[in-house]
mmCIF file of C-alpha atoms in Angstrom:
data_model
loop_
_atom_site.group_PDB
_atom_site.id
_atom_site.type_symbol
_atom_site.label_atom_id
_atom_site.label_comp_id
_atom_site.label_asym_id
_atom_site.label_seq_id
_atom_site.Cartn_x
_atom_site.Cartn_y
_atom_site.Cartn_z
ATOM 1 C CA MET A 1 143.258 107.879 97.236
ATOM 2 C CA GLN A 2 143.618 110.292 100.162
ATOM 3 C CA ARG A 3 145.353 109.234 103.024
ATOM 4 C CA LYS A 4 143.754 111.037 105.856
ATOM 5 C CA HIS A 5 146.204 109.768 108.503
ATOM 6 C CA LEU A 6 148.715 112.108 107.253
ATOM 7 C CA ASP A 7 146.512 115.125 107.825
ATOM 8 C CA GLY A 8 147.597 115.177 111.607
ATOM 9 C CA MET A 9 151.288 114.538 110.850
ATOM 10 C CA PRO A 10 153.318 117.593 111.532
ATOM 11 C CA CYS A 11 156.103 116.850 108.773
ATOM 12 C CA PRO A 12 155.851 119.562 106.149
ATOM 13 C CA ILE A 13 157.215 116.965 103.653
ATOM 14 C CA ALA A 14 154.542 114.499 104.326
ATOM 15 C CA ARG A 15 151.767 117.125 104.163
ATOM 16 C CA SER A 16 153.173 118.478 100.958
ATOM 17 C CA LEU A 17 153.191 114.952 99.397
ATOM 18 C CA GLU A 18 149.761 114.530 100.564
ATOM 19 C CA ARG A 19 148.764 117.284 98.175
ATOM 20 C CA VAL A 20 151.003 116.718 95.389
ATOM 21 C CA GLY A 21 152.612 113.341 95.604
ATOM 22 C CA GLU A 22 150.747 111.622 92.970
ATOM 23 C CA TRP A 23 152.998 111.958 89.879
ATOM 24 C CA TRP A 24 149.997 113.118 87.603
ATOM 25 C CA SER A 25 149.255 116.037 90.042
ATOM 26 C CA ILE A 26 153.036 117.317 89.700
ATOM 27 C CA LEU A 27 152.692 117.054 85.833
ATOM 28 C CA ILE A 28 149.386 118.860 85.880
ATOM 29 C CA LEU A 29 150.923 121.750 87.952
ATOM 30 C CA ARG A 30 153.755 121.693 85.667
ATOM 31 C CA ASP A 31 151.708 122.302 82.667
ATOM 32 C CA ALA A 32 149.469 124.892 84.530
ATOM 33 C CA LEU A 33 152.452 126.752 85.426
ATOM 34 C CA HIS A 34 153.609 126.671 81.679
ATOM 35 C CA GLY A 35 150.062 128.279 80.794
ATOM 36 C CA LEU A 36 147.873 125.244 79.917
ATOM 37 C CA ARG A 37 144.455 126.069 81.649
ATOM 38 C CA ARG A 38 141.740 123.862 80.011
ATOM 39 C CA PHE A 39 140.832 120.162 80.575
ATOM 40 C CA ASP A 40 141.468 119.389 76.880
ATOM 41 C CA GLU A 41 144.821 120.905 76.920
ATOM 42 C CA PHE A 42 145.899 118.973 80.066
ATOM 43 C CA GLN A 43 144.473 115.741 78.418
ATOM 44 C CA LYS A 44 146.308 116.277 75.161
ATOM 45 C CA SER A 45 149.601 117.224 76.721
ATOM 46 C CA LEU A 46 149.824 114.406 79.377
ATOM 47 C CA GLY A 47 147.739 111.750 77.403
ATOM 48 C CA ILE A 48 145.888 111.039 80.757
ATOM 49 C CA ALA A 49 142.490 109.265 81.136
ATOM 50 C CA PRO A 50 139.491 111.780 81.625
ATOM 51 C CA ASN A 51 138.362 110.259 84.778
ATOM 52 C CA MET A 52 142.047 110.352 86.303
ATOM 53 C CA LEU A 53 142.405 114.028 84.971
ATOM 54 C CA THR A 54 139.057 114.976 86.756
ATOM 55 C CA ARG A 55 140.115 113.287 90.073
ATOM 56 C CA ARG A 56 143.622 114.983 89.992
ATOM 57 C CA LEU A 57 142.249 118.531 88.976
ATOM 58 C CA ASN A 58 139.759 118.242 91.890
ATOM 59 C CA ALA A 59 142.296 117.336 94.413
ATOM 60 C CA LEU A 60 144.475 120.261 93.226
ATOM 61 C CA VAL A 61 141.515 122.583 93.411
ATOM 62 C CA ASP A 62 140.836 121.188 96.974
ATOM 63 C CA ALA A 63 144.396 121.627 97.974
ATOM 64 C CA GLY A 64 144.330 125.221 96.977
ATOM 65 C CA LEU A 65 146.862 124.793 94.414
ATOM 66 C CA LEU A 66 144.615 125.651 91.442
ATOM 67 C CA GLU A 67 141.427 127.638 91.080
ATOM 68 C CA ARG A 68 138.640 126.584 88.848
ATOM 69 C CA ARG A 69 137.013 129.254 86.705
ATOM 70 C CA ARG A 70 133.986 128.948 84.584
ATOM 71 C CA TYR A 71 134.762 130.052 80.875
ATOM 72 C CA SER A 72 131.561 128.826 79.238
ATOM 73 C CA GLU A 73 128.065 128.583 80.459
ATOM 74 C CA ARG A 74 126.700 126.352 77.828
ATOM 75 C CA PRO A 75 127.952 123.789 78.206
ATOM 76 C CA PRO A 76 129.514 124.599 81.463
ATOM 77 C CA ARG A 77 133.277 124.516 81.037
ATOM 78 C CA PHE A 78 136.036 125.416 83.366
ATOM 79 C CA GLU A 79 139.796 126.482 83.379
ATOM 80 C CA TYR A 80 142.280 125.805 85.906
ATOM 81 C CA VAL A 81 144.600 128.611 87.026
ATOM 82 C CA PRO A 82 147.385 128.414 89.472
ATOM 83 C CA THR A 83 146.970 129.990 92.763
ATOM 84 C CA MET A 84 149.595 131.883 94.691
ATOM 85 C CA ARG A 85 150.076 128.498 96.566
ATOM 86 C CA GLY A 86 150.384 126.606 93.120
ATOM 87 C CA ARG A 87 152.757 129.399 91.706
ATOM 88 C CA ASP A 88 154.875 128.991 94.859
ATOM 89 C CA PHE A 89 155.377 125.323 93.825
ATOM 90 C CA ARG A 90 157.530 126.429 90.704
ATOM 91 C CA PRO A 91 160.908 126.185 92.710
ATOM 92 C CA VAL A 92 160.115 122.575 93.600
ATOM 93 C CA LEU A 93 159.546 121.808 89.893
ATOM 94 C CA ILE A 94 162.703 123.599 89.167
ATOM 95 C CA ALA A 95 164.620 121.431 91.862
ATOM 96 C CA LEU A 96 163.092 118.142 90.390
ATOM 97 C CA LEU A 97 164.104 119.263 86.910
ATOM 98 C CA ALA A 98 167.771 119.736 87.918
ATOM 99 C CA TRP A 99 167.991 116.617 90.177
ATOM 100 C CA GLY A 100 166.202 114.524 87.206
ATOM 101 C CA ASN A 101 168.737 115.854 84.677
ATOM 102 C CA LYS A 102 171.709 115.206 86.953
ATOM 103 C CA TYR A 103 170.835 111.624 87.814
ATOM 104 C CA PHE A 104 168.257 110.240 85.622
ATOM 105 C CA ALA A 105 169.223 111.451 82.041
ATOM 106 C CA PRO A 106 172.001 109.438 80.892
ATOM 107 C CA GLU A 107 171.195 110.745 77.275
ATOM 108 C CA GLY A 108 171.469 114.393 78.394
ATOM 109 C CA ALA A 109 168.951 116.854 79.425
ATOM 110 C CA SER A 110 165.667 116.894 77.483
ATOM 111 C CA VAL A 111 164.452 119.936 79.212
ATOM 112 C CA GLN A 112 166.591 122.678 80.886
ATOM 113 C CA LEU A 113 166.215 125.817 82.596
ATOM 114 C CA ILE A 114 167.501 128.840 80.692
ATOM 115 C CA ASP A 115 168.178 132.427 81.237
ATOM 116 C CA THR A 116 165.650 134.125 78.967
ATOM 117 C CA ALA A 117 167.826 137.200 78.296
ATOM 118 C CA THR A 118 170.961 135.052 77.090
ATOM 119 C CA GLY A 119 169.458 131.668 76.214
ATOM 120 C CA ALA A 120 172.182 130.027 78.301
ATOM 121 C CA ALA A 121 171.486 126.889 80.299
ATOM 122 C CA VAL A 122 171.565 127.665 83.926
ATOM 123 C CA ASP A 123 172.272 125.387 86.945
ATOM 124 C CA PRO A 124 169.695 126.129 89.625
ATOM 125 C CA ILE A 125 170.685 126.106 93.313
ATOM 126 C CA MET A 126 168.919 126.810 96.535
ATOM 127 C CA VAL A 127 170.088 129.804 98.481
ATOM 128 C CA ASP A 128 169.591 131.302 101.891
ATOM 129 C CA GLY A 129 167.193 134.236 101.244
ATOM 130 C CA ALA A 130 168.950 136.329 104.133
ATOM 131 C CA THR A 131 172.487 135.573 103.365
ATOM 132 C CA GLY A 132 172.562 134.517 99.606
ATOM 133 C CA ARG A 133 174.527 131.465 100.545
ATOM 134 C CA PRO A 134 174.093 128.159 98.862
ATOM 135 C CA ILE A 135 172.100 125.780 100.974
ATOM 136 C CA LYS A 136 174.192 122.507 101.495
ATOM 137 C CA ALA A 137 175.081 120.379 104.306
ATOM 138 C CA PRO A 138 176.727 120.345 106.541
ATOM 139 C CA GLU A 139 176.157 124.192 106.933
ATOM 140 C CA TYR A 140 172.483 123.765 106.804
ATOM 141 C CA ALA A 141 170.365 121.130 108.546
ATOM 142 C CA PHE A 142 166.844 120.192 109.400
ATOM 143 C CA SER A 143 165.685 121.135 112.892
ATOM 144 C CA PRO A 144 162.616 120.895 114.868
ATOM 145 C CA GLY A 145 160.517 124.162 114.377
ATOM 146 C CA PRO A 146 158.505 126.095 117.052
ATOM 147 C CA ALA A 147 155.283 123.946 116.432
ATOM 148 C CA ALA A 148 157.216 120.629 116.548
ATOM 149 C CA PRO A 149 155.724 117.802 118.851
ATOM 150 C CA GLU A 150 158.051 116.022 121.202
ATOM 151 C CA ARG A 151 158.538 113.035 118.961
ATOM 152 C CA THR A 152 159.835 115.407 116.192
ATOM 153 C CA ARG A 153 162.192 117.048 118.772
ATOM 154 C CA ARG A 154 163.399 113.646 119.934
ATOM 155 C CA ARG A 155 164.095 112.569 116.198
ATOM 156 C CA TYR A 156 166.104 115.527 115.337
ATOM 157 C CA ALA A 157 168.176 115.626 118.693
ATOM 158 C CA SER A 158 169.057 111.903 118.164
ATOM 159 C CA ILE A 159 170.160 112.878 114.642
ATOM 160 C CA ALA A 160 172.129 115.704 115.945
ATOM 161 C CA ARG A 161 173.842 113.497 118.356
ATOM 162 C CA GLU A 162 174.969 111.155 115.773
ATOM 163 C CA LYS A 163 176.330 113.890 113.418
ATOM 164 C CA VAL A 164 178.110 116.022 116.070
ATOM 165 C CA PRO A 165 181.814 115.310 116.420
ATOM 166 C CA ALA A 166 182.911 114.448 120.041
ATOM 167 C CA GLU A 167 184.932 117.608 120.424
ATOM 168 C CA GLN A 168 182.209 120.063 119.786
ATOM 169 C CA PRO A 169 179.727 120.987 122.461
ATOM 170 C CA ARG A 170 176.263 119.597 122.217
ATOM 171 C CA VAL A 171 173.329 121.972 121.468
ATOM 172 C CA PRO A 172 169.941 121.063 123.003
ATOM 173 C CA ALA A 173 167.455 120.507 120.107
ATOM 174 C CA ASN A 174 165.107 123.228 121.650
ATOM 175 C CA ALA A 175 168.058 125.763 121.738
ATOM 176 C CA GLY A 176 167.441 128.907 119.795
ATOM 177 C CA PRO A 177 169.420 130.104 116.904
ATOM 178 C CA ALA A 178 171.742 132.407 119.020
ATOM 179 C CA ALA A 179 172.686 129.469 121.238
ATOM 180 C CA ARG A 180 173.438 127.401 118.108
ATOM 181 C CA LYS A 181 175.742 130.003 116.794
ATOM 182 C CA ARG A 182 177.595 130.433 120.000
ATOM 183 C CA SER A 183 178.416 126.419 119.999
ATOM 184 C CA VAL A 184 179.917 126.587 116.649
ATOM 185 C CA PRO A 185 183.728 126.916 116.598
#
């Protein structure tokens, strides 16, 4: 069920969940990124009902995450290939895998990320592309972007006021990066 009211919501997390938040969609993307392409391959891998699979594939195509390509004229059959947008979802899957293994796998990891050259398991982290530093709090935080509406700016300004110790100068929510750097002791 599409929730049209979120389309006007500026939150990138809400917009993303609108496209992939249904769990079948994420599993279909996982399988597509592992090389599955055809309806019967997805159905066999996931054990999903055909009508649900059809709906989810159509939604992923509509969201621009998969491309539908005809591979047979008679009968007409299609394969589903990840688009650039779909391929860019891979880090999200890696983050979910690591998080799930850390918190929801008391028996141990059933799937892990490995270095293909060595076969060694790796612990993925998110890093700042500019500095290579791991992205973690409190060094990194959410902030309203240039297109943020006033409501978002107020929300993040109130969060910042709650988190900033009294002895540090407060930086306005609409201040640029240079002003934020100057305010850090």
